[in-house]
Coordinates of C-alpha atoms in Angstrom, one line a residue:
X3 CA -46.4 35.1 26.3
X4 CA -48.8 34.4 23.8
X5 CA -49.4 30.9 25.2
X6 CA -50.0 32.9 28.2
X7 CA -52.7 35.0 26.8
X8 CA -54.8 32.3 24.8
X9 CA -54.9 30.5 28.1
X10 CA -56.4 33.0 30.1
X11 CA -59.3 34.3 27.4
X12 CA -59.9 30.4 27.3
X13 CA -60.0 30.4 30.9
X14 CA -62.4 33.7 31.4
X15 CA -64.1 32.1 28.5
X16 CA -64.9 29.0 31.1
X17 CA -65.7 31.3 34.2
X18 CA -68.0 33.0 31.7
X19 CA -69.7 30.2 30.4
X20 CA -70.0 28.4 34.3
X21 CA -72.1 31.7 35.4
X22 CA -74.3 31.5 32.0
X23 CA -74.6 27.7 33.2
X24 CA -75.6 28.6 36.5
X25 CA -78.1 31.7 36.1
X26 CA -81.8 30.4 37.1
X27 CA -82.7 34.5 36.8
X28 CA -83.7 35.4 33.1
X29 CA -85.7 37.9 32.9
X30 CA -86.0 37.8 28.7
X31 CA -88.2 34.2 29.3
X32 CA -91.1 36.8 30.2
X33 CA -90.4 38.4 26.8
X34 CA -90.6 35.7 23.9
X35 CA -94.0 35.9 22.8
X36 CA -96.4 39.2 22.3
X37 CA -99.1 37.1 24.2
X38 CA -96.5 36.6 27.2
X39 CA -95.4 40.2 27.0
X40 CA -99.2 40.9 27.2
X41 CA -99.9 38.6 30.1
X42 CA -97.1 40.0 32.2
X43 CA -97.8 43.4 31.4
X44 CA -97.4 45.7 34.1
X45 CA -98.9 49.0 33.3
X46 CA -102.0 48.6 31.7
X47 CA -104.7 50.5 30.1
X48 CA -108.2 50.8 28.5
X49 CA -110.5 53.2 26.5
X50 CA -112.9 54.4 29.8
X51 CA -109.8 56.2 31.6
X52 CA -109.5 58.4 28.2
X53 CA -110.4 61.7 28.0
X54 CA -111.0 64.4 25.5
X55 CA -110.6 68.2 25.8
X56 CA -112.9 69.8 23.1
X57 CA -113.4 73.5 22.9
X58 CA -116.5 75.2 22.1
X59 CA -117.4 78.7 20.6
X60 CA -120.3 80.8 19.9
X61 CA -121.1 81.4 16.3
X62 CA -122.9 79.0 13.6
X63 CA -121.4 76.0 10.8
X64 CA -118.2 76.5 12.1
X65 CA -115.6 73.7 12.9
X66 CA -112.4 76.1 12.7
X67 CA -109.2 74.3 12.5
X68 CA -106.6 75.2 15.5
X69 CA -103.2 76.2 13.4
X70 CA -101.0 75.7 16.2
X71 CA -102.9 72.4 17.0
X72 CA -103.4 70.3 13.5
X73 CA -106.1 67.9 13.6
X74 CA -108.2 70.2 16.7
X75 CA -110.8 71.9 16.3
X76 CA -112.9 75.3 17.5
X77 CA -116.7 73.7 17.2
X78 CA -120.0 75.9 17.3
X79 CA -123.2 74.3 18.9
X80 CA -124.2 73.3 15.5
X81 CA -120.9 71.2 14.6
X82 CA -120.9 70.0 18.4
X83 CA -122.9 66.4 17.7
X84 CA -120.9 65.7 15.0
X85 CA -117.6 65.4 17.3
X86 CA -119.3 63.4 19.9
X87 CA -120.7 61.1 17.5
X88 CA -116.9 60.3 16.8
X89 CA -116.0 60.1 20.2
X90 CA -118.4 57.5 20.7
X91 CA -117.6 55.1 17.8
X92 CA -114.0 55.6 18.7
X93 CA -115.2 54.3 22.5
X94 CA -113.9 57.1 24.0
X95 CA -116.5 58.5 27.1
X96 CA -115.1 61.2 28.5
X97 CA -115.1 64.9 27.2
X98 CA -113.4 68.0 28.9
X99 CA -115.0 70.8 27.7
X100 CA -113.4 74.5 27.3
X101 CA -115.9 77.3 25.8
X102 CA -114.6 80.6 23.9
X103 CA -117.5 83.2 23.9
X104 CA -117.6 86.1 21.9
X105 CA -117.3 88.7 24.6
X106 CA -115.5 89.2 27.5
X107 CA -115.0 91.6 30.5
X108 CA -113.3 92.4 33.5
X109 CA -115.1 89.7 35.6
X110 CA -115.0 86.7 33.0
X111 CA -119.2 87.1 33.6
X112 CA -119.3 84.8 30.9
X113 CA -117.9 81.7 32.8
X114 CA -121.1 82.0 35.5
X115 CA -123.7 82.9 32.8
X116 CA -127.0 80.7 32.8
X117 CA -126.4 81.3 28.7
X118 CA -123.1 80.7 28.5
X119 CA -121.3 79.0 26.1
X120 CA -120.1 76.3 28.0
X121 CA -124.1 76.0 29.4
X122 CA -125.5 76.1 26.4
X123 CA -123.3 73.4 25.0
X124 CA -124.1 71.3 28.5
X125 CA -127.6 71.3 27.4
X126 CA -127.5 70.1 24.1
X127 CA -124.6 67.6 24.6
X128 CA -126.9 66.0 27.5
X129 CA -129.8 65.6 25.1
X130 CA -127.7 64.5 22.1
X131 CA -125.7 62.2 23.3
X132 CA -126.8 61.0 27.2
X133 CA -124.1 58.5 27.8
X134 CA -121.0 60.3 27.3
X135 CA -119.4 61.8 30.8
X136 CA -119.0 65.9 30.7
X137 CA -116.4 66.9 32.9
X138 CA -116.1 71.1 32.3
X139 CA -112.9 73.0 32.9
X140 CA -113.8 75.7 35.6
X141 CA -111.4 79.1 35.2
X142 CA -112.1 82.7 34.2
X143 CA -109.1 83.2 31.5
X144 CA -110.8 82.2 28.5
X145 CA -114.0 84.8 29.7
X146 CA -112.0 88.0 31.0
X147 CA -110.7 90.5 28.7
X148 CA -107.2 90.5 30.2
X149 CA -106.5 86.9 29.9
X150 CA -105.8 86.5 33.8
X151 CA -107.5 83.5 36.0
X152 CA -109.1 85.7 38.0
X153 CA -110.5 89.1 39.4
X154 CA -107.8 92.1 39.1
X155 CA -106.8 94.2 41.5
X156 CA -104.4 96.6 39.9
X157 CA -102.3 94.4 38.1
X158 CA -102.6 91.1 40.5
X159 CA -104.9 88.4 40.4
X160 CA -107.2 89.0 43.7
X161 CA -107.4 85.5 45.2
X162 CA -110.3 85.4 47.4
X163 CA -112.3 87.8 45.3
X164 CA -112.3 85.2 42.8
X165 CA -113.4 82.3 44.7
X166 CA -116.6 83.1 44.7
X167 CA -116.6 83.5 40.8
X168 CA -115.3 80.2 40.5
X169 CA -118.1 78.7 42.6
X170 CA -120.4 80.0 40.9
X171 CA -119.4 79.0 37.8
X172 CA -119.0 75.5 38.8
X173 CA -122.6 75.5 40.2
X174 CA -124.1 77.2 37.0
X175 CA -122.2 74.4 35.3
X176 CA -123.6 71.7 37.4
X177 CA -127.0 72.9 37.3
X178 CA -126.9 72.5 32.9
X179 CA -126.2 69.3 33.3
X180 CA -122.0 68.6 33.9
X181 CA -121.0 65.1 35.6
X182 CA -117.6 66.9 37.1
X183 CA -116.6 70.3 37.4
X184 CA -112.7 70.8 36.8
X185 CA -111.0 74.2 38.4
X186 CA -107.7 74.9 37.1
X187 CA -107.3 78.6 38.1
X188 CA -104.9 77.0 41.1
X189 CA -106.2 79.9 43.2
X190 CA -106.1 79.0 47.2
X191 CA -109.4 77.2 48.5
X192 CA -110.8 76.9 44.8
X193 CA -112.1 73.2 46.0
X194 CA -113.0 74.4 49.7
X195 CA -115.3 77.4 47.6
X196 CA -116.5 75.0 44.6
X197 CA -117.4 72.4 47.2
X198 CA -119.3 74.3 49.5
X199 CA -121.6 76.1 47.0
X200 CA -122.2 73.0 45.3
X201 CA -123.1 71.5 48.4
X202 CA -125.8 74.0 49.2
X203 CA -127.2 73.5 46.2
X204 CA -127.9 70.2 46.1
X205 CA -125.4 68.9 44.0
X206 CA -123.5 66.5 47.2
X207 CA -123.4 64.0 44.0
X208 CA -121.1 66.4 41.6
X209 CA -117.3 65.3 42.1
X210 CA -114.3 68.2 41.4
X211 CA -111.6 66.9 39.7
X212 CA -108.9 69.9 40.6
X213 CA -106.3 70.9 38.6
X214 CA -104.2 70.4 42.2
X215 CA -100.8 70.4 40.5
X216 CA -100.5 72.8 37.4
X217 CA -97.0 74.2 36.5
X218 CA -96.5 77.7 35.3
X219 CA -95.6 75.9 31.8
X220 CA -94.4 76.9 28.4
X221 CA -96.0 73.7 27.1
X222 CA -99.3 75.7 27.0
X223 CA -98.8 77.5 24.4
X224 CA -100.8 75.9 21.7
X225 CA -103.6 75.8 24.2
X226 CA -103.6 79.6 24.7
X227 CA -103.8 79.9 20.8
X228 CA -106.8 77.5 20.9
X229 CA -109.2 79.3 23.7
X230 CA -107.6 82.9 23.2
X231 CA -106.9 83.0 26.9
X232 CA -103.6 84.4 26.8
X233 CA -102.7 87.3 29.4
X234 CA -102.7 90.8 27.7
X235 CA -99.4 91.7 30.0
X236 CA -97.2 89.5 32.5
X237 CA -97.7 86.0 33.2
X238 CA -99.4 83.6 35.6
X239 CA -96.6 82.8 37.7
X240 CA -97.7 84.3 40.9
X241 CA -100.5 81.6 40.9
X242 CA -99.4 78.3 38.8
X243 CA -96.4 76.7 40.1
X244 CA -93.0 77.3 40.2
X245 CA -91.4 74.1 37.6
X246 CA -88.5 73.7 39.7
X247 CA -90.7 72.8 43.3
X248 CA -91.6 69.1 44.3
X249 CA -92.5 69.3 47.5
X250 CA -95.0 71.8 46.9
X251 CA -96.9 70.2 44.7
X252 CA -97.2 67.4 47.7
X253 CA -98.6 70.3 49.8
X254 CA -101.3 71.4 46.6
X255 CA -102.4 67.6 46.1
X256 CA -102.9 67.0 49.8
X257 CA -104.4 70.7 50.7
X258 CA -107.5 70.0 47.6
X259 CA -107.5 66.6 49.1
X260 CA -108.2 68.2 52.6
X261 CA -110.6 70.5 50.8
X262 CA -113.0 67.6 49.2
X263 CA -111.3 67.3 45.8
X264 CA -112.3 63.7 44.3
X265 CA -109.8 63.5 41.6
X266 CA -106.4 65.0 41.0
X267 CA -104.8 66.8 37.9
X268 CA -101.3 66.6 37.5
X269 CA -100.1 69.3 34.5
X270 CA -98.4 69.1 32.4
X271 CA -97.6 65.1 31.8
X272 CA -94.7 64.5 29.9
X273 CA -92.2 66.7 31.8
X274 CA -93.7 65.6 35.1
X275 CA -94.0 62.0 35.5
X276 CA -92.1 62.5 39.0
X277 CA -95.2 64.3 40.3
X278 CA -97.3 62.2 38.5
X279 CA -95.9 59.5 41.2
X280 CA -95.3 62.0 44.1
X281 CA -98.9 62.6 44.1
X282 CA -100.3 59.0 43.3
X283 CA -98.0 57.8 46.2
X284 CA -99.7 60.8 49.1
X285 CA -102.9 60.5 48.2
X286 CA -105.9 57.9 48.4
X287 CA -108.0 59.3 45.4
X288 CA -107.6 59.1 41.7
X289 CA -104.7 61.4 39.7
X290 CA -105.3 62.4 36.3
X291 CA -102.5 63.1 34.1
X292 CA -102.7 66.2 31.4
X293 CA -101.2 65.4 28.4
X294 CA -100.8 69.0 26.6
X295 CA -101.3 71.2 23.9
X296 CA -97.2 71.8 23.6
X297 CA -97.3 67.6 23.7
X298 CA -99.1 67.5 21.2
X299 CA -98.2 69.5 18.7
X300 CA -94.4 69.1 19.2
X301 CA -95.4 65.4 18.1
X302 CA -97.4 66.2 15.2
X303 CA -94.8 68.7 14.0
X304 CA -91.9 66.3 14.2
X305 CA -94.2 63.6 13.0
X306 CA -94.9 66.0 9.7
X307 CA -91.1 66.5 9.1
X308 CA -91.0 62.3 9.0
X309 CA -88.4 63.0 12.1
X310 CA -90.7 60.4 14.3
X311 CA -93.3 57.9 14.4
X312 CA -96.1 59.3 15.9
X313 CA -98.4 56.5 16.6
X314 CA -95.1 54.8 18.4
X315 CA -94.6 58.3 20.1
X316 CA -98.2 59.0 21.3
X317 CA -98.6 55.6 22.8
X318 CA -95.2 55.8 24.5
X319 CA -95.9 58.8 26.0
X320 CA -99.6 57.5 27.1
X321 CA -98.0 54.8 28.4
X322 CA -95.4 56.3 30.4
X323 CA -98.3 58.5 32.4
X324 CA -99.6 55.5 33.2
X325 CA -96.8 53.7 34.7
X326 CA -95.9 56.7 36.7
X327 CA -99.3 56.1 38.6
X328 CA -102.3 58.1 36.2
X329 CA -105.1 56.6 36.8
X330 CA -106.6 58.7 34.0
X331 CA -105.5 60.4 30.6
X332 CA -106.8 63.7 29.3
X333 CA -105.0 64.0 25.7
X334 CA -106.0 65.4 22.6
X335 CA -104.9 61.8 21.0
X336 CA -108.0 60.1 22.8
X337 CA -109.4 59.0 20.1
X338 CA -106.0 57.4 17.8
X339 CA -105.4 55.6 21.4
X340 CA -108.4 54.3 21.5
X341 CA -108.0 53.0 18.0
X342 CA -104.7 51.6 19.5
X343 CA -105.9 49.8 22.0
X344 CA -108.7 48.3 19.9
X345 CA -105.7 46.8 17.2
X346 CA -103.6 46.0 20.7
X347 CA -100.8 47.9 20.2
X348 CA -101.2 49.3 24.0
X349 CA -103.8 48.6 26.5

């Protein structure tokens, strides 16, 4: 019996070693080297698809440190040059820009304002620093005093009412000086609205990069701390998207594309690589992927209880937007990427 037994594991021992013998298939010859693993990279990345949401408030000598959000900050006009200048060493272009004024009302009138804060800082970022690409997020919640995306009636959002808000704040945008104009409200016909004003103003040239696929998230938390744009009472479910649906984000990405969106947003990133693909795979233009406050600061409060590394974390996560089909990252991490890719840890 035993006789038996050491003659069989001999013989599977044979089989086994006859279909190691005969394998022409190895995948791990493509892995030997770090310059072979670089050559036959797949997903691959560099420092001009990056970019950098930075919020702006009024007020003087301020660069206020987000609590929820360490290592982000709040930056008056005054502090504003000294964050781009940092941008640019670090090779990162592209800013997203979010503005925090001191008052608000029932109409966000502060989003359209030819003195806004968003304008203002439009007009001295252009003169300060020329090169860098402003791309500015286009929404009422950080400028109304209930916290909503939009124009109230009763205690729902009025959809078409606020188109024409939105539009106008794009175009006030445009005309102080922004490359791209970003609408995340996800009310119906935002791009149709945004495009057509634009449009009859003479700005053809200015591409909208919509936020086309934005869940109703609790990743956004951090964010909400950061702009003070939460709602004073229920939520923003009846316009941002239900988490569970698939298909309907398809139907967002394709009806902005219909509308004259250039760019898409998918939000957040992490939790939604499958959209991230969905909507790279139906459409013919670009897809951004949002990379979020609740991203980031879940990684930089593990990373601050020693639980994970978070250099390895951010670029894995960077990395896996990428291979899902973004085209281009907006992350609060912009700039340590950067500094990744120049040591060629990713890229």
């Amino acid at each position: 019996m035993i006789q038996e037994v050491k003659e069989t594991c001999f013989l599977n021992f044979l089989l086994e070693r006859r279909m190691i013998m005969d394998m022409t298939i190895r995948p791990r010859r493509l892995r030997g080297s770090e310059v072979l693993r670089k050559m036959v990279r797949e997903t691959r990345m560099d420092k001009s698809s990056l970019i950098y949401p930075l919020f702006v408030r009024e007020g003087e000598n301020i660069r206020e440190e987000i609590p929820s959000m360490p290592g982000q900050y709040r930056y008056t006009l005054d502090q504003l040059p000294y964050c781009l200048e940092e941008l640019t060493e670090a090779g990162v272009g592209s800013v997203l820009l979010f503005g925090i004024p001191d008052v608000k009302d029932e109409v966000g009138s502060g989003a359209y304002a030819q003195d806004g804060i968003i304008q203002k800082a439009l007009r001295l970022a252009k003169k300060e620093f020329p090169d860098l690409y402003y791309i500015t997020d286009v929404c009422m919640c950080e400028y109304t005093s209930h916290g909503h995306c939009g124009v109230l009636c009763g205690h729902e959002v009025e959809n078409d009412a606020t188109l024409e808000l939105l539009a106008k704040t794009a175009l006030s945008h445009a005309q102080a000086g922004a490359d791209m104009v970003a609408p995340s409200d996800m009310m119906d016909g935002h791009t149709r609205a945004i495009r057509s004003l634009l449009d009859a103003n003479g700005y053809k040239g200015t591409p909208i990069m919509s936020y086309a696929v934005k869940y109703a998230s609790s990743f956004y938390g951090p964010f909400r701390d950061a702009a003070g744009s939460a709602p004073s009472f229920g939520d923003r479910k009846s316009y941002q998207m239900d988490f569970h649906n698939k298909r309907e984000g398809v139907k967002e990405a394709l009806l902005d594309v219909e509308e004259g969106a250039d760019l898409l947003i998918v939000k957040p990133s992490l939790a939604y690589q499958d959209m991230i693909t969905r909507v790279a795979e139906c459409t013919n233009i670009p897809v951004a992927a949002y990379s979020v406050s609740g991203e980031y600061s879940m990684v930089k409060a593990a990373a601050a209880k020693g639980w994970i590394d978070e250099e390895k974390i951010m670029c894995e996560m960077a990395v896996g937007a990428y291979r899902a089909g973004a085209q281009l990252y907006i992350t609060y991490f912009a700039k340590e990427l950067a500094a990744c890719m120049d040591r060629g840890i990713i890229g």
